[in-house]
Amino acid sequence: MALEHAILVALLEQPASGYELARRFDRSIGRFWTATHQQIYRVLRRMETDGWVTAEQVDQEGRPDKRRWSAAPAGRAALTEWLHAPVQPEAVRHELAVKIRGAAFADPAGRAALVVEVERYRADHEALLARYLAGERRDFPDVAAPDARAALQHVVLRGGIAYERMVLAWLDDVLVTLRALDH
Amino acid sequence: MALEHAILVALLEQPASGYELARRFDRSIGRFWTATHQQIYRVLRRMETDGWVTAEQVDQEGRPDKRRWSAAPAGRAALTEWLHAPVQPEAVRHELAVKIRGAAFADPAGRAALVVEVERYRADHEALLARYLAGERRDFPDVAAPDARAALQHVVLRGGIAYERMVLAWLDDVLVTLRALDH
DNA sequence: CTTGCCTATGCAACTTGTTGCATAGCAGGA
DNA sequence: TCCTGCTATGCAACAAGTTGCATAGGCAAG
């Protein structure tokens, strides 16, 4: 039940419509929390009835009108309470690891297919790392005295960068291991 | 829909009852896929009607009888087909990252609480890393010429170890960053 | 001898997340 | 002109995962 809280953080950083939130969940926020627009709209309505967020109608020219959402005091209070609660142990779902262990029960052709798949997966993560590094250069160019918000956003981004580097190194290890099985 | 496939891999590695599977999902398999016993029992029954697994009744003395499940040929075929399919992009849900960005909107007391929470989280991951390393020493003591199954299990375990090391380094970074906000 | 824990399986209700589809106006290119 | 794509919001059906509870015998500690 943390999508509510991820939305609260996003709205505190910058009020937005459901559509804009969805796009941010596809980009920067999507690094650590994913959600579809359908889910976001549904949760926003629930949060509205709970008094966590308020909407402001924005009429637009040349494009559809929208509702700009902001975090309400009750939402801020809910966020504070949540920050004090213990972090829930994460539910790990790492499909690739299952496939790698499953490769022990595949024939050489099946393992060859997995090698191709791992290479594609590796390329995706290499591209992701490049995007993170470009974002870091763009958004955090100087090291000196950032405000709290920027410092915290930066440390989360550094986590994403460290994760991608670790994944790339591990995937190289996986590829060496897979290729060694059939020479 | 990969729980089915994780169960197939687990049963190919070693046939087991639902209860034993659940315990393995709490330990070794739980590194990359989590599931409760309720979910495992439910999915096993669906897999049975699909002909993916077969059960064998095992009468026991001094403890309840059990059903030992094995992967059937149709299950093996389904696994092979799945190995050829592209890896689905993972749905990221990293609660701690949300909390860290949320800390920008908390007062110093709230941030102090988060520091305590991150320290606890760090201790958990340090213990996890120790368990992985102990498991590695126990299960993969020699480097020379392992069979395919051991080699693949080992490379997945190395992934877990690399992940935990990365997490610990990042959490140190997080703690430094959080503490610097309020001196 | 009672309390709690382990083995072993399962039901039912609920929450969360996914997928497919719908609407509707505007902009830009072939 | 038609087709595609973007902004903007939403419904409905479904799949997946969680939580609470139930049963039932045995075993060990206090």
CSV table of C-alpha atoms (C1' of nucleotides) in Angstrom, one decimal:
chain,number,residue,atom,x,y,z
A,1,MET,CA,0.0,0.0,0.0
A,2,ALA,CA,2.8,2.4,-0.9
A,3,LEU,CA,1.5,3.7,-4.2
A,4,GLU,CA,-0.5,6.3,-2.2
A,5,HIS,CA,2.7,7.4,-0.5
A,6,ALA,CA,4.7,7.5,-3.8
A,7,ILE,CA,1.9,9.7,-5.2
A,8,LEU,CA,2.0,11.9,-2.1
A,9,VAL,CA,5.8,12.4,-2.5
A,10,ALA,CA,5.4,13.1,-6.2
A,11,LEU,CA,2.7,15.7,-5.6
A,12,LEU,CA,4.7,17.3,-2.8
A,13,GLU,CA,7.6,17.6,-5.1
A,14,GLN,CA,5.4,19.0,-7.8
A,15,PRO,CA,1.5,19.2,-8.1
A,16,ALA,CA,0.3,17.4,-11.3
A,17,SER,CA,-2.6,15.9,-13.2
A,18,GLY,CA,-3.2,12.2,-13.3
A,19,TYR,CA,-1.8,12.1,-16.8
A,20,GLU,CA,1.4,14.0,-15.8
A,21,LEU,CA,1.8,11.7,-12.8
A,22,ALA,CA,1.6,8.7,-15.0
A,23,ARG,CA,4.3,10.1,-17.3
A,24,ARG,CA,6.5,10.8,-14.2
A,25,PHE,CA,5.9,7.2,-13.1
A,26,ASP,CA,7.2,6.1,-16.5
A,27,ARG,CA,10.3,8.1,-16.1
A,28,SER,CA,12.0,9.3,-12.9
A,29,ILE,CA,9.7,7.8,-10.3
A,30,GLY,CA,9.5,4.6,-12.3
A,31,ARG,CA,13.1,3.9,-11.2
A,32,PHE,CA,11.7,2.8,-7.9
A,33,TRP,CA,7.9,2.5,-8.3
A,34,THR,CA,5.8,1.6,-11.3
A,35,ALA,CA,2.1,2.2,-11.9
A,36,THR,CA,-0.2,2.5,-14.9
A,37,HIS,CA,-2.4,5.5,-15.5
A,38,GLN,CA,-5.5,3.5,-14.7
A,39,GLN,CA,-4.1,2.6,-11.3
A,40,ILE,CA,-3.1,6.2,-10.7
A,41,TYR,CA,-6.5,7.6,-11.5
A,42,ARG,CA,-8.2,5.0,-9.3
A,43,VAL,CA,-6.0,5.6,-6.4
A,44,LEU,CA,-6.2,9.4,-6.7
A,45,ARG,CA,-10.0,9.2,-6.4
A,46,ARG,CA,-9.7,7.1,-3.3
A,47,MET,CA,-7.1,9.5,-1.9
A,48,GLU,CA,-9.5,12.4,-2.6
A,49,THR,CA,-12.4,10.7,-0.6
A,50,ASP,CA,-9.9,10.2,2.2
A,51,GLY,CA,-9.0,13.9,2.1
A,52,TRP,CA,-5.3,13.2,1.3
A,53,VAL,CA,-5.3,15.2,-1.9
A,54,THR,CA,-7.3,18.0,-3.5
A,55,ALA,CA,-8.0,18.8,-7.1
A,56,GLU,CA,-8.1,22.1,-8.9
A,57,GLN,CA,-9.8,22.3,-12.3
A,58,VAL,CA,-7.5,23.7,-15.0
A,59,ASP,CA,-9.2,24.8,-18.3
A,60,GLN,CA,-6.8,24.6,-21.3
A,61,GLU,CA,-6.9,25.8,-24.9
A,62,GLY,CA,-6.1,23.4,-27.7
A,63,ARG,CA,-6.0,20.4,-25.5
A,64,PRO,CA,-8.4,18.7,-23.0
A,65,ASP,CA,-8.9,20.3,-19.6
A,66,LYS,CA,-7.3,18.6,-16.6
A,67,ARG,CA,-7.4,18.4,-12.8
A,68,ARG,CA,-4.3,19.4,-11.0
A,69,TRP,CA,-3.8,17.5,-7.8
A,70,SER,CA,-2.0,18.6,-4.6
A,71,ALA,CA,-1.2,16.9,-1.3
A,72,ALA,CA,-3.6,18.1,1.4
A,73,PRO,CA,-2.6,18.4,5.1
A,74,ALA,CA,-4.2,15.1,5.9
A,75,GLY,CA,-2.1,13.5,3.1
A,76,ARG,CA,1.1,15.1,4.5
A,77,ALA,CA,0.2,13.7,8.0
A,78,ALA,CA,-0.4,10.3,6.5
A,79,LEU,CA,3.0,10.5,4.8
A,80,THR,CA,4.7,11.4,8.0
A,81,GLU,CA,3.1,8.5,9.8
A,82,TRP,CA,4.2,6.2,7.1
A,83,LEU,CA,7.8,7.4,7.2
A,84,HIS,CA,7.9,6.3,10.9
A,85,ALA,CA,6.6,2.8,10.1
A,86,PRO,CA,9.1,0.0,9.5
A,87,VAL,CA,10.1,-0.6,5.9
A,88,GLN,CA,8.3,-3.7,4.7
A,89,PRO,CA,10.5,-6.5,3.5
A,90,GLU,CA,10.4,-6.4,-0.3
A,91,ALA,CA,8.7,-9.1,-2.3
A,92,VAL,CA,11.5,-10.3,-4.6
A,93,ARG,CA,10.4,-11.3,-8.1
A,94,HIS,CA,13.5,-11.8,-10.3
A,95,GLU,CA,12.3,-13.7,-13.4
A,96,LEU,CA,15.7,-13.9,-15.0
A,97,ALA,CA,17.2,-15.7,-12.0
A,98,VAL,CA,14.5,-18.4,-12.3
A,99,LYS,CA,15.3,-18.8,-16.0
A,100,ILE,CA,19.0,-19.1,-15.3
A,101,ARG,CA,18.4,-21.9,-12.8
A,102,GLY,CA,15.9,-23.4,-15.2
A,103,ALA,CA,18.5,-23.5,-17.9
A,104,ALA,CA,20.0,-26.5,-16.2
A,105,PHE,CA,17.0,-28.4,-17.5
A,106,ALA,CA,17.1,-27.1,-21.1
A,107,ASP,CA,19.0,-28.5,-24.1
A,108,PRO,CA,22.0,-26.6,-25.7
A,109,ALA,CA,19.5,-24.9,-28.1
A,110,GLY,CA,17.4,-23.7,-25.2
A,111,ARG,CA,20.5,-22.4,-23.4
A,112,ALA,CA,21.7,-20.6,-26.6
A,113,ALA,CA,18.3,-18.9,-26.7
A,114,LEU,CA,18.7,-17.8,-23.1
A,115,VAL,CA,22.2,-16.4,-24.0
A,116,VAL,CA,20.6,-14.2,-26.7
A,117,GLU,CA,17.9,-13.1,-24.2
A,118,VAL,CA,20.5,-12.2,-21.5
A,119,GLU,CA,22.4,-10.2,-24.1
A,120,ARG,CA,19.3,-8.2,-25.0
A,121,TYR,CA,18.5,-7.7,-21.3
A,122,ARG,CA,22.1,-6.5,-20.8
A,123,ALA,CA,21.8,-4.0,-23.6
A,124,ASP,CA,18.6,-2.6,-22.0
A,125,HIS,CA,20.3,-2.1,-18.7
A,126,GLU,CA,23.3,-0.6,-20.4
A,127,ALA,CA,21.0,2.0,-22.0
A,128,LEU,CA,19.3,2.5,-18.6
A,129,LEU,CA,22.6,3.2,-16.9
A,130,ALA,CA,23.5,5.7,-19.7
A,131,ARG,CA,20.1,7.5,-19.1
A,132,TYR,CA,20.7,7.6,-15.3
A,133,LEU,CA,24.2,9.0,-15.8
A,134,ALA,CA,23.0,11.6,-18.3
A,135,GLY,CA,20.2,12.6,-15.8
A,136,GLU,CA,22.8,12.9,-13.1
A,137,ARG,CA,25.0,15.2,-15.1
A,138,ARG,CA,21.9,17.3,-16.1
A,139,ASP,CA,20.2,17.5,-12.7
A,140,PHE,CA,23.1,17.4,-10.2
A,141,PRO,CA,26.0,19.1,-12.0
A,142,ASP,CA,27.6,20.6,-8.9
A,143,VAL,CA,28.5,18.9,-5.7
A,144,ALA,CA,28.3,21.9,-3.4
A,145,ALA,CA,25.6,22.4,-0.8
A,146,PRO,CA,22.4,21.2,-2.5
A,147,ASP,CA,19.1,21.6,-0.6
A,148,ALA,CA,17.6,18.6,1.2
A,149,ARG,CA,15.3,17.7,-1.7
A,150,ALA,CA,18.0,17.6,-4.3
A,151,ALA,CA,20.4,15.8,-2.0
A,152,LEU,CA,17.8,13.0,-1.4
A,153,GLN,CA,16.8,12.8,-5.0
A,154,HIS,CA,20.5,12.5,-5.8
A,155,VAL,CA,21.2,9.7,-3.4
A,156,VAL,CA,18.3,7.7,-4.7
A,157,LEU,CA,19.6,8.2,-8.3
A,158,ARG,CA,23.1,7.1,-7.1
A,159,GLY,CA,21.3,3.9,-5.9
A,160,GLY,CA,19.9,3.3,-9.3
A,161,ILE,CA,23.3,3.9,-10.9
A,162,ALA,CA,25.0,1.5,-8.5
A,163,TYR,CA,22.2,-1.1,-9.1
A,164,GLU,CA,22.7,-0.9,-12.9
A,165,ARG,CA,26.4,-1.2,-12.6
A,166,MET,CA,26.1,-4.3,-10.4
A,167,VAL,CA,23.6,-5.8,-12.8
A,168,LEU,CA,25.8,-5.3,-15.8
A,169,ALA,CA,28.8,-6.9,-14.0
A,170,TRP,CA,26.6,-9.8,-12.9
A,171,LEU,CA,25.2,-10.3,-16.4
A,172,ASP,CA,28.7,-10.6,-17.7
A,173,ASP,CA,29.3,-13.3,-15.1
A,174,VAL,CA,26.1,-15.0,-16.2
A,175,LEU,CA,27.1,-14.9,-19.9
A,176,VAL,CA,30.5,-16.4,-19.2
A,177,THR,CA,28.9,-19.2,-17.1
A,178,LEU,CA,26.2,-20.0,-19.7
A,179,ARG,CA,28.7,-20.1,-22.5
A,180,ALA,CA,31.1,-22.3,-20.5
A,181,LEU,CA,28.4,-25.0,-20.2
A,182,ASP,CA,28.4,-25.8,-24.0
A,183,HIS,CA,32.0,-24.7,-24.6
B,1,MET,CA,2.8,-15.7,-14.3
B,2,ALA,CA,6.2,-17.0,-13.4
B,3,LEU,CA,5.3,-18.7,-10.1
B,4,GLU,CA,4.4,-21.8,-12.0
B,5,HIS,CA,7.8,-21.8,-13.7
B,6,ALA,CA,9.6,-21.2,-10.4
B,7,ILE,CA,7.8,-24.2,-9.0
B,8,LEU,CA,8.7,-26.3,-12.0
B,9,VAL,CA,12.4,-25.4,-11.6
B,10,ALA,CA,12.2,-26.2,-7.9
B,11,LEU,CA,10.5,-29.6,-8.6
B,12,LEU,CA,13.0,-30.5,-11.3
B,13,GLU,CA,15.8,-29.7,-8.9
B,14,GLN,CA,14.1,-31.8,-6.2
B,15,PRO,CA,10.6,-33.2,-6.0
B,16,ALA,CA,8.8,-32.0,-2.8
B,17,SER,CA,5.5,-31.6,-1.0
B,18,GLY,CA,3.7,-28.2,-1.0
B,19,TYR,CA,4.9,-27.7,2.5
B,20,GLU,CA,8.6,-28.4,1.6
B,21,LEU,CA,8.3,-26.1,-1.4
B,22,ALA,CA,7.0,-23.3,0.8
B,23,ARG,CA,10.0,-23.7,3.1
B,24,ARG,CA,12.4,-23.6,0.1
B,25,PHE,CA,10.6,-20.5,-1.1
B,26,ASP,CA,11.4,-19.0,2.3
B,27,ARG,CA,15.0,-19.8,1.9
B,28,SER,CA,17.1,-20.5,-1.2
B,29,ILE,CA,14.4,-19.8,-3.8
B,30,GLY,CA,13.1,-16.9,-1.8
B,31,ARG,CA,16.3,-15.0,-2.9
B,32,PHE,CA,14.6,-14.4,-6.3
B,33,TRP,CA,11.0,-15.4,-5.9
B,34,THR,CA,8.7,-15.2,-2.9
B,35,ALA,CA,5.4,-17.1,-2.3
B,36,THR,CA,3.2,-18.1,0.6
B,37,HIS,CA,2.2,-21.6,1.2
B,38,GLN,CA,-1.4,-20.8,0.4
B,39,GLN,CA,-0.4,-19.5,-3.0
B,40,ILE,CA,1.8,-22.6,-3.7
B,41,TYR,CA,-1.0,-25.0,-2.8
B,42,ARG,CA,-3.4,-23.2,-5.0
B,43,VAL,CA,-1.0,-23.0,-8.0
B,44,LEU,CA,0.0,-26.7,-7.6
B,45,ARG,CA,-3.6,-27.7,-8.0
B,46,ARG,CA,-4.0,-25.6,-11.1
B,47,MET,CA,-0.8,-27.1,-12.5
B,48,GLU,CA,-2.1,-30.6,-11.7
B,49,THR,CA,-5.2,-30.0,-13.7
B,50,ASP,CA,-3.0,-28.7,-16.6
B,51,GLY,CA,-0.9,-31.9,-16.4
B,52,TRP,CA,2.3,-30.0,-15.5
B,53,VAL,CA,2.9,-31.8,-12.3
B,54,THR,CA,2.0,-35.2,-10.8
B,55,ALA,CA,1.5,-36.1,-7.1
B,56,GLU,CA,2.5,-39.2,-5.3
B,57,GLN,CA,0.9,-40.0,-1.9
B,58,VAL,CA,3.5,-40.5,0.9
B,59,ASP,CA,2.2,-42.0,4.1
B,60,GLN,CA,4.3,-41.1,7.1
B,61,GLU,CA,4.6,-42.2,10.7
B,62,GLY,CA,4.5,-39.7,13.5
B,63,ARG,CA,3.6,-36.8,11.2
B,64,PRO,CA,0.9,-36.0,8.7
B,65,ASP,CA,0.9,-37.8,5.3
B,66,LYS,CA,1.9,-35.6,2.4
B,67,ARG,CA,1.8,-35.5,-1.4
B,68,ARG,CA,5.2,-35.4,-3.2
B,69,TRP,CA,5.0,-33.4,-6.4
B,70,SER,CA,7.1,-33.9,-9.5
B,71,ALA,CA,7.3,-32.1,-12.8
B,72,ALA,CA,5.5,-34.0,-15.6
B,73,PRO,CA,6.6,-34.0,-19.3
B,74,ALA,CA,4.0,-31.4,-20.1
B,75,GLY,CA,5.5,-29.2,-17.3
B,76,ARG,CA,9.0,-29.6,-18.7
B,77,ALA,CA,7.7,-28.6,-22.1
B,78,ALA,CA,6.0,-25.5,-20.7
B,79,LEU,CA,9.2,-24.6,-19.0
B,80,THR,CA,11.2,-24.9,-22.2
B,81,GLU,CA,8.7,-22.8,-24.0
B,82,TRP,CA,8.9,-20.1,-21.3
B,83,LEU,CA,12.7,-20.1,-21.4
B,84,HIS,CA,12.5,-19.1,-25.0
B,85,ALA,CA,10.1,-16.2,-24.3
B,86,PRO,CA,11.5,-12.7,-23.7
B,87,VAL,CA,12.2,-11.7,-20.1
B,88,GLN,CA,9.4,-9.5,-18.9
B,89,PRO,CA,10.6,-6.1,-17.7
B,90,GLU,CA,10.5,-6.2,-13.9
B,91,ALA,CA,7.9,-4.2,-11.9
B,92,VAL,CA,10.1,-2.2,-9.5
B,93,ARG,CA,8.7,-1.5,-6.1
B,94,HIS,CA,11.4,0.0,-3.8
B,95,GLU,CA,9.6,1.3,-0.8
B,96,LEU,CA,12.8,2.6,0.9
B,97,ALA,CA,13.6,4.8,-2.1
B,98,VAL,CA,10.1,6.4,-1.8
B,99,LYS,CA,10.7,7.0,1.9
B,100,ILE,CA,14.1,8.6,1.3
B,101,ARG,CA,12.6,11.0,-1.2
B,102,GLY,CA,9.7,11.6,1.1
B,103,ALA,CA,12.2,12.5,3.9
B,104,ALA,CA,12.5,15.9,2.1
B,105,PHE,CA,9.0,16.7,3.5
B,106,ALA,CA,9.6,15.5,7.0
B,107,ASP,CA,10.9,17.4,10.0
B,108,PRO,CA,14.2,16.6,11.7
B,109,ALA,CA,12.5,14.2,14.1
B,110,GLY,CA,11.0,12.3,11.1
B,111,ARG,CA,14.3,12.2,9.4
B,112,ALA,CA,15.9,10.9,12.6
B,113,ALA,CA,13.3,8.1,12.7
B,114,LEU,CA,14.2,7.3,9.1
B,115,VAL,CA,17.9,7.0,10.0
B,116,VAL,CA,17.1,4.5,12.6
B,117,GLU,CA,15.0,2.6,10.1
B,118,VAL,CA,17.7,2.6,7.5
B,119,GLU,CA,20.2,1.3,10.1
B,120,ARG,CA,17.9,-1.6,11.0
B,121,TYR,CA,17.4,-2.3,7.3
B,122,ARG,CA,21.1,-2.2,6.8
B,123,ALA,CA,21.6,-4.7,9.6
B,124,ASP,CA,19.1,-7.1,8.0
B,125,HIS,CA,21.0,-6.9,4.7
B,126,GLU,CA,24.3,-7.5,6.4
B,127,ALA,CA,22.9,-10.6,8.0
B,128,LEU,CA,21.6,-11.7,4.6
B,129,LEU,CA,25.0,-11.2,3.0
B,130,ALA,CA,26.6,-13.3,5.8
B,131,ARG,CA,24.0,-16.1,5.1
B,132,TYR,CA,24.7,-16.0,1.4
B,133,LEU,CA,28.5,-16.2,1.9
B,134,ALA,CA,28.1,-19.1,4.4
B,135,GLY,CA,25.8,-20.8,1.8
B,136,GLU,CA,28.4,-20.3,-0.9
B,137,ARG,CA,31.2,-21.8,1.3
B,138,ARG,CA,29.0,-24.7,2.1
B,139,ASP,CA,27.5,-25.5,-1.3
B,140,PHE,CA,30.3,-24.4,-3.7
B,141,PRO,CA,33.5,-25.1,-1.9
B,142,ASP,CA,35.6,-26.0,-5.0
B,143,VAL,CA,35.9,-24.0,-8.2
B,144,ALA,CA,36.8,-26.9,-10.4
B,145,ALA,CA,34.4,-28.3,-13.1
B,146,PRO,CA,30.9,-28.2,-11.5
B,147,ASP,CA,28.0,-29.7,-13.3
B,148,ALA,CA,25.6,-27.4,-15.1
B,149,ARG,CA,23.1,-27.2,-12.3
B,150,ALA,CA,25.6,-26.3,-9.7
B,151,ALA,CA,27.3,-23.8,-12.0
B,152,LEU,CA,23.9,-22.1,-12.6
B,153,GLN,CA,22.8,-22.1,-9.0
B,154,HIS,CA,26.2,-20.6,-8.1
B,155,VAL,CA,26.0,-17.8,-10.6
B,156,VAL,CA,22.5,-16.9,-9.3
B,157,LEU,CA,23.9,-16.9,-5.7
B,158,ARG,CA,26.8,-14.7,-6.8
B,159,GLY,CA,24.1,-12.3,-8.1
B,160,GLY,CA,22.5,-12.2,-4.7
B,161,ILE,CA,25.9,-11.6,-3.0
B,162,ALA,CA,26.7,-8.8,-5.5
B,163,TYR,CA,23.3,-7.3,-4.8
B,164,GLU,CA,23.7,-7.3,-1.1
B,165,ARG,CA,27.1,-5.8,-1.3
B,166,MET,CA,25.8,-3.0,-3.5
B,167,VAL,CA,22.9,-2.4,-1.2
B,168,LEU,CA,25.2,-2.1,1.9
B,169,ALA,CA,27.4,0.4,0.1
B,170,TRP,CA,24.4,2.4,-1.0
B,171,LEU,CA,22.9,2.4,2.5
B,172,ASP,CA,26.1,3.9,3.8
B,173,ASP,CA,25.8,6.6,1.2
B,174,VAL,CA,22.2,7.1,2.3
B,175,LEU,CA,23.1,7.4,6.0
B,176,VAL,CA,25.8,9.9,5.3
B,177,THR,CA,23.4,11.9,3.2
B,178,LEU,CA,20.6,11.8,5.7
B,179,ARG,CA,22.9,12.8,8.6
B,180,ALA,CA,24.4,15.7,6.7
B,181,LEU,CA,20.9,17.3,6.3
B,182,ASP,CA,20.6,18.1,10.0
B,183,HIS,CA,24.4,18.1,10.7
C,1,DC,C1',-1.3,-31.5,31.6
C,2,DT,C1',-1.3,-27.6,29.2
C,3,DT,C1',0.9,-24.6,26.2
C,4,DG,C1',3.2,-23.7,22.2
C,5,DC,C1',5.5,-25.2,18.1
C,6,DC,C1',6.1,-28.2,13.9
C,7,DT,C1',4.3,-30.8,9.9
C,8,DA,C1',0.8,-30.7,6.4
C,9,DT,C1',-3.1,-29.0,3.7
C,10,DG,C1',-6.5,-26.0,2.5
C,11,DC,C1',-10.8,-22.2,2.2
C,12,DA,C1',-12.5,-17.5,1.8
C,13,DA,C1',-12.3,-12.7,1.6
C,14,DC,C1',-9.8,-9.1,0.3
C,15,DT,C1',-6.3,-5.9,-1.9
C,16,DT,C1',-3.4,-4.8,-5.5
C,17,DG,C1',-2.0,-4.7,-10.1
C,18,DT,C1',-2.8,-5.7,-15.3
C,19,DT,C1',-5.1,-5.7,-19.7
C,20,DG,C1',-8.3,-4.3,-22.9
C,21,DC,C1',-11.2,-0.9,-24.3
C,22,DA,C1',-13.7,3.7,-24.7
C,23,DT,C1',-14.2,8.7,-25.4
C,24,DA,C1',-12.9,13.1,-27.4
C,25,DG,C1',-10.7,17.0,-29.4
C,26,DC,C1',-6.6,18.7,-31.6
C,27,DA,C1',-2.2,18.6,-34.4
C,28,DG,C1',0.8,17.2,-38.1
C,29,DG,C1',2.2,14.5,-42.0
C,30,DA,C1',1.3,11.6,-46.4
D,1,DT,C1',-8.7,13.4,-46.4
D,2,DC,C1',-7.3,10.0,-43.7
D,3,DC,C1',-4.2,8.2,-40.4
D,4,DT,C1',-1.4,8.4,-36.6
D,5,DG,C1',-0.3,10.2,-32.3
D,6,DC,C1',-0.7,13.2,-28.1
D,7,DT,C1',-3.3,15.0,-24.1
D,8,DA,C1',-6.6,13.7,-20.7
D,9,DT,C1',-9.7,10.7,-18.1
D,10,DG,C1',-12.0,6.7,-17.0
D,11,DC,C1',-14.7,1.7,-16.8
D,12,DA,C1',-14.7,-3.2,-16.4
D,13,DA,C1',-13.0,-7.8,-16.2
D,14,DC,C1',-9.5,-10.4,-14.8
D,15,DA,C1',-5.0,-12.2,-12.7
D,16,DA,C1',-2.0,-12.3,-8.9
D,17,DG,C1',-0.8,-11.9,-4.3
D,18,DT,C1',-2.0,-11.2,0.9
D,19,DT,C1',-4.2,-12.0,5.2
D,20,DG,C1',-6.8,-14.4,8.4
D,21,DC,C1',-8.5,-18.5,9.7
D,22,DA,C1',-9.3,-23.7,10.2
D,23,DT,C1',-8.1,-28.5,10.9
D,24,DA,C1',-5.4,-32.2,13.0
D,25,DG,C1',-2.0,-35.1,15.0
D,26,DG,C1',2.5,-35.4,17.3
D,27,DC,C1',6.3,-33.7,20.1
D,28,DA,C1',8.9,-31.3,23.6
D,29,DA,C1',9.3,-28.1,27.4
D,30,DG,C1',7.7,-26.2,31.6
